[in-house]
């Protein structure tokens, strides 16, 4: 049975012809894995073979130090197990008695309709067409994830931008590497932003005046600081099984 996901899933390719990294990065589930790899508490749990405060999460997500393709697929098929929607009927079902009803249909994936079979085919087609317009005609644009009914074991916490998730990780990684660098080789905050081209309009130009240079550096520094804060929150919350959550978990609020 084909597994359904509410967001794009990573395309792995085959052993002989693996998909490029871009085919993995297109999926928020890939970034869930990447952020969990940066959660120090979870990494300690992996090193301890699953023991520790995050042992329950480890029982589901396992060791994220292995290659993503192996982690997602492999024998355990973690991707489908963690993020796949539970199977639902994809066609019309005739209910002949109350026992035919399934409780999971109440979650919003199915619409239950009763109609008079004596009304005639044309009238029924008209009624059903009107019903379908009412059900699906309003659902334009991107729905907020918090309003989407999901049967996945780990549903996405909120709407996301894959490009932003990638950018946040890039800032986090470069800032972490830079913190271990000393002397003249260490980057200033604004230099991290320039290296990653975080703000297109704040990239330096040979024609910049002194005032423009300072203004652009302030803009870059502010952007880097923003992404570092977001990275800390996202990495912390993924340890609670919530992603991408950009507000601190209640248990950690002061």
GROMACS .gro file of C-alpha atoms in nm, residues 9-205:
model
  197
    9UNK     CA    1   0.865   1.329   0.114
   10UNK     CA    2   1.235   1.286   0.028
   11UNK     CA    3   1.311   1.098  -0.293
   12UNK     CA    4   1.596   0.857  -0.225
   13UNK     CA    5   1.658   0.716  -0.571
   14UNK     CA    6   1.815   0.370  -0.596
   15UNK     CA    7   2.139   0.214  -0.474
   16UNK     CA    8   2.295   0.240  -0.818
   17UNK     CA    9   2.147   0.581  -0.887
   18UNK     CA   10   2.088   0.768  -0.560
   19UNK     CA   11   1.891   1.089  -0.579
   20UNK     CA   12   2.084   1.417  -0.537
   21UNK     CA   13   2.085   1.591  -0.200
   22UNK     CA   14   1.838   1.846  -0.339
   23UNK     CA   15   1.578   1.567  -0.365
   24UNK     CA   16   1.619   1.509   0.008
   25UNK     CA   17   1.629   1.874   0.108
   26UNK     CA   18   1.293   1.944  -0.056
   27UNK     CA   19   1.122   1.760   0.228
   28UNK     CA   20   1.055   1.901   0.577
   29UNK     CA   21   1.102   1.547   0.710
   30UNK     CA   22   1.466   1.557   0.602
   31UNK     CA   23   1.510   1.876   0.800
   32UNK     CA   24   1.335   1.717   1.101
   33UNK     CA   25   1.614   1.459   1.094
   34UNK     CA   26   1.885   1.724   1.047
   35UNK     CA   27   1.764   1.935   1.339
   36UNK     CA   28   1.744   1.628   1.561
   37UNK     CA   29   2.107   1.555   1.469
   38UNK     CA   30   2.196   1.890   1.623
   39UNK     CA   31   2.015   1.830   1.952
   40UNK     CA   32   2.296   1.753   2.198
   41UNK     CA   33   2.068   1.574   2.445
   42UNK     CA   34   1.946   1.344   2.171
   43UNK     CA   35   2.299   1.277   2.046
   44UNK     CA   36   2.397   1.177   2.399
   45UNK     CA   37   2.103   0.938   2.398
   46UNK     CA   38   2.228   0.790   2.069
   47UNK     CA   39   2.578   0.744   2.213
   48UNK     CA   40   2.424   0.569   2.514
   49UNK     CA   41   2.238   0.326   2.291
   50UNK     CA   42   1.900   0.479   2.365
   51UNK     CA   43   1.935   0.535   2.740
   52UNK     CA   44   1.864   0.870   2.899
   53UNK     CA   45   1.591   1.135   2.929
   54UNK     CA   46   1.503   1.110   2.558
   55UNK     CA   47   1.479   0.730   2.551
   56UNK     CA   48   1.111   0.735   2.448
   57UNK     CA   49   1.187   0.957   2.151
   58UNK     CA   50   1.483   0.735   2.065
   59UNK     CA   51   1.253   0.432   2.057
   60UNK     CA   52   1.078   0.596   1.761
   61UNK     CA   53   1.354   0.790   1.585
   62UNK     CA   54   1.652   0.567   1.657
   63UNK     CA   55   2.012   0.663   1.589
   64UNK     CA   56   2.025   0.973   1.367
   65UNK     CA   57   2.400   0.948   1.329
   66UNK     CA   58   2.355   0.703   1.042
   67UNK     CA   59   2.309   0.806   0.680
   68UNK     CA   60   1.972   0.967   0.614
   69UNK     CA   61   1.881   0.728   0.333
   70UNK     CA   62   1.939   0.430   0.562
   71UNK     CA   63   1.759   0.601   0.848
   72UNK     CA   64   1.453   0.695   0.639
   73UNK     CA   65   1.416   0.366   0.454
   74UNK     CA   66   1.605   0.055   0.551
   75UNK     CA   67   1.441  -0.239   0.723
   76UNK     CA   68   1.247  -0.026   0.970
   77UNK     CA   69   1.112   0.219   0.710
   78UNK     CA   70   1.119   0.495   0.971
   79UNK     CA   71   0.996   0.764   0.734
   80UNK     CA   72   0.666   0.593   0.670
   81UNK     CA   73   0.634   0.481   1.034
   82UNK     CA   74   0.691   0.826   1.182
   83UNK     CA   75   0.540   1.064   0.930
   84UNK     CA   76   0.307   0.863   0.707
   85UNK     CA   77  -0.067   0.907   0.734
   86UNK     CA   78  -0.268   0.607   0.843
   87UNK     CA   79  -0.442   0.437   0.547
   88UNK     CA   80  -0.788   0.567   0.465
   89UNK     CA   81  -1.031   0.460   0.194
   90UNK     CA   82  -0.971   0.661  -0.124
   91UNK     CA   83  -1.306   0.594  -0.282
   92UNK     CA   84  -1.674   0.608  -0.203
   93UNK     CA   85  -1.795   0.358   0.056
   94UNK     CA   86  -2.157   0.251   0.096
   95UNK     CA   87  -2.260   0.218   0.461
   96UNK     CA   88  -2.522  -0.054   0.493
   97UNK     CA   89  -2.535  -0.053   0.873
   98UNK     CA   90  -2.399   0.140   1.172
   99UNK     CA   91  -2.125  -0.119   1.212
  100UNK     CA   92  -1.977  -0.008   0.878
  101UNK     CA   93  -1.881   0.329   1.027
  102UNK     CA   94  -1.513   0.377   1.118
  103UNK     CA   95  -1.420   0.616   1.399
  104UNK     CA   96  -1.118   0.760   1.213
  105UNK     CA   97  -1.353   0.908   0.950
  106UNK     CA   98  -1.453   1.170   1.210
  107UNK     CA   99  -1.107   1.331   1.174
  108UNK     CA  100  -1.208   1.516   0.861
  109UNK     CA  101  -1.069   1.300   0.582
  110UNK     CA  102  -1.408   1.161   0.488
  111UNK     CA  103  -1.745   1.325   0.428
  112UNK     CA  104  -2.048   1.119   0.521
  113UNK     CA  105  -2.365   1.181   0.319
  114UNK     CA  106  -2.709   1.021   0.322
  115UNK     CA  107  -2.942   1.079   0.028
  116UNK     CA  108  -3.273   0.954  -0.101
  117UNK     CA  109  -3.219   0.706  -0.383
  118UNK     CA  110  -3.567   0.787  -0.514
  119UNK     CA  111  -3.463   1.145  -0.601
  120UNK     CA  112  -3.335   1.044  -0.944
  121UNK     CA  113  -2.987   1.033  -1.092
  122UNK     CA  114  -2.977   1.388  -1.228
  123UNK     CA  115  -3.087   1.547  -0.902
  124UNK     CA  116  -2.842   1.341  -0.702
  125UNK     CA  117  -2.556   1.438  -0.933
  126UNK     CA  118  -2.653   1.802  -0.889
  127UNK     CA  119  -2.666   1.768  -0.511
  128UNK     CA  120  -2.328   1.593  -0.497
  129UNK     CA  121  -2.166   1.850  -0.729
  130UNK     CA  122  -2.289   2.129  -0.500
  131UNK     CA  123  -2.162   1.943  -0.195
  132UNK     CA  124  -1.817   1.895  -0.348
  133UNK     CA  125  -1.794   2.265  -0.434
  134UNK     CA  126  -1.885   2.354  -0.077
  135UNK     CA  127  -1.631   2.110   0.067
  136UNK     CA  128  -1.335   2.186  -0.158
  137UNK     CA  129  -1.409   2.522  -0.318
  138UNK     CA  130  -1.310   2.711  -0.004
  139UNK     CA  131  -0.981   2.527   0.047
  140UNK     CA  132  -0.761   2.750  -0.164
  141UNK     CA  133  -0.407   2.845  -0.077
  142UNK     CA  134  -0.199   2.685   0.191
  143UNK     CA  135  -0.384   2.575   0.502
  144UNK     CA  136  -0.225   2.630   0.841
  145UNK     CA  137  -0.073   2.304   0.961
  146UNK     CA  138  -0.239   2.340   1.300
  147UNK     CA  139  -0.580   2.316   1.130
  148UNK     CA  140  -0.491   2.008   0.923
  149UNK     CA  141  -0.610   1.678   1.063
  150UNK     CA  142  -0.324   1.430   1.061
  151UNK     CA  143  -0.311   1.065   1.164
  152UNK     CA  144   0.070   1.052   1.151
  153UNK     CA  145   0.256   0.952   1.465
  154UNK     CA  146   0.455   1.274   1.437
  155UNK     CA  147   0.263   1.540   1.243
  156UNK     CA  148   0.430   1.862   1.136
  157UNK     CA  149   0.376   2.121   1.407
  158UNK     CA  150   0.335   2.428   1.186
  159UNK     CA  151   0.371   2.566   0.836
  160UNK     CA  152   0.726   2.581   0.709
  161UNK     CA  153   0.958   2.710   0.442
  162UNK     CA  154   1.217   2.453   0.333
  163UNK     CA  155   1.445   2.734   0.216
  164UNK     CA  156   1.429   2.898   0.558
  165UNK     CA  157   1.487   2.570   0.744
  166UNK     CA  158   1.798   2.516   0.532
  167UNK     CA  159   1.918   2.871   0.593
  168UNK     CA  160   1.872   2.843   0.970
  169UNK     CA  161   2.083   2.525   0.979
  170UNK     CA  162   2.353   2.689   0.767
  171UNK     CA  163   2.376   2.981   1.013
  172UNK     CA  164   2.380   2.746   1.311
  173UNK     CA  165   2.657   2.529   1.165
  174UNK     CA  166   2.878   2.818   1.056
  175UNK     CA  167   2.831   2.999   1.388
  176UNK     CA  168   2.913   2.678   1.579
  177UNK     CA  169   3.228   2.622   1.374
  178UNK     CA  170   3.324   2.987   1.414
  179UNK     CA  171   3.290   2.968   1.793
  180UNK     CA  172   3.580   2.720   1.793
  181UNK     CA  173   3.798   2.955   1.588
  182UNK     CA  174   4.019   3.214   1.757
  183UNK     CA  175   4.228   3.508   1.651
  184UNK     CA  176   4.211   3.678   1.314
  185UNK     CA  177   4.051   3.375   1.152
  186UNK     CA  178   3.734   3.415   1.357
  187UNK     CA  179   3.445   3.575   1.172
  188UNK     CA  180   3.248   3.873   1.294
  189UNK     CA  181   2.873   3.822   1.314
  190UNK     CA  182   2.811   4.026   1.002
  191UNK     CA  183   3.076   3.826   0.816
  192UNK     CA  184   2.883   3.508   0.882
  193UNK     CA  185   2.584   3.672   0.714
  194UNK     CA  186   2.792   3.784   0.418
  195UNK     CA  187   2.946   3.442   0.372
  196UNK     CA  188   2.599   3.286   0.358
  197UNK     CA  189   2.449   3.580   0.163
  198UNK     CA  190   2.166   3.597   0.416
  199UNK     CA  191   2.036   3.940   0.312
  200UNK     CA  192   2.069   4.006  -0.059
  201UNK     CA  193   2.029   4.382  -0.022
  202UNK     CA  194   2.298   4.393   0.249
  203UNK     CA  195   2.575   4.238   0.041
  204UNK     CA  196   2.875   4.473   0.014
  205UNK     CA  197   2.947   4.676  -0.297
   0.00000   0.00000   0.00000
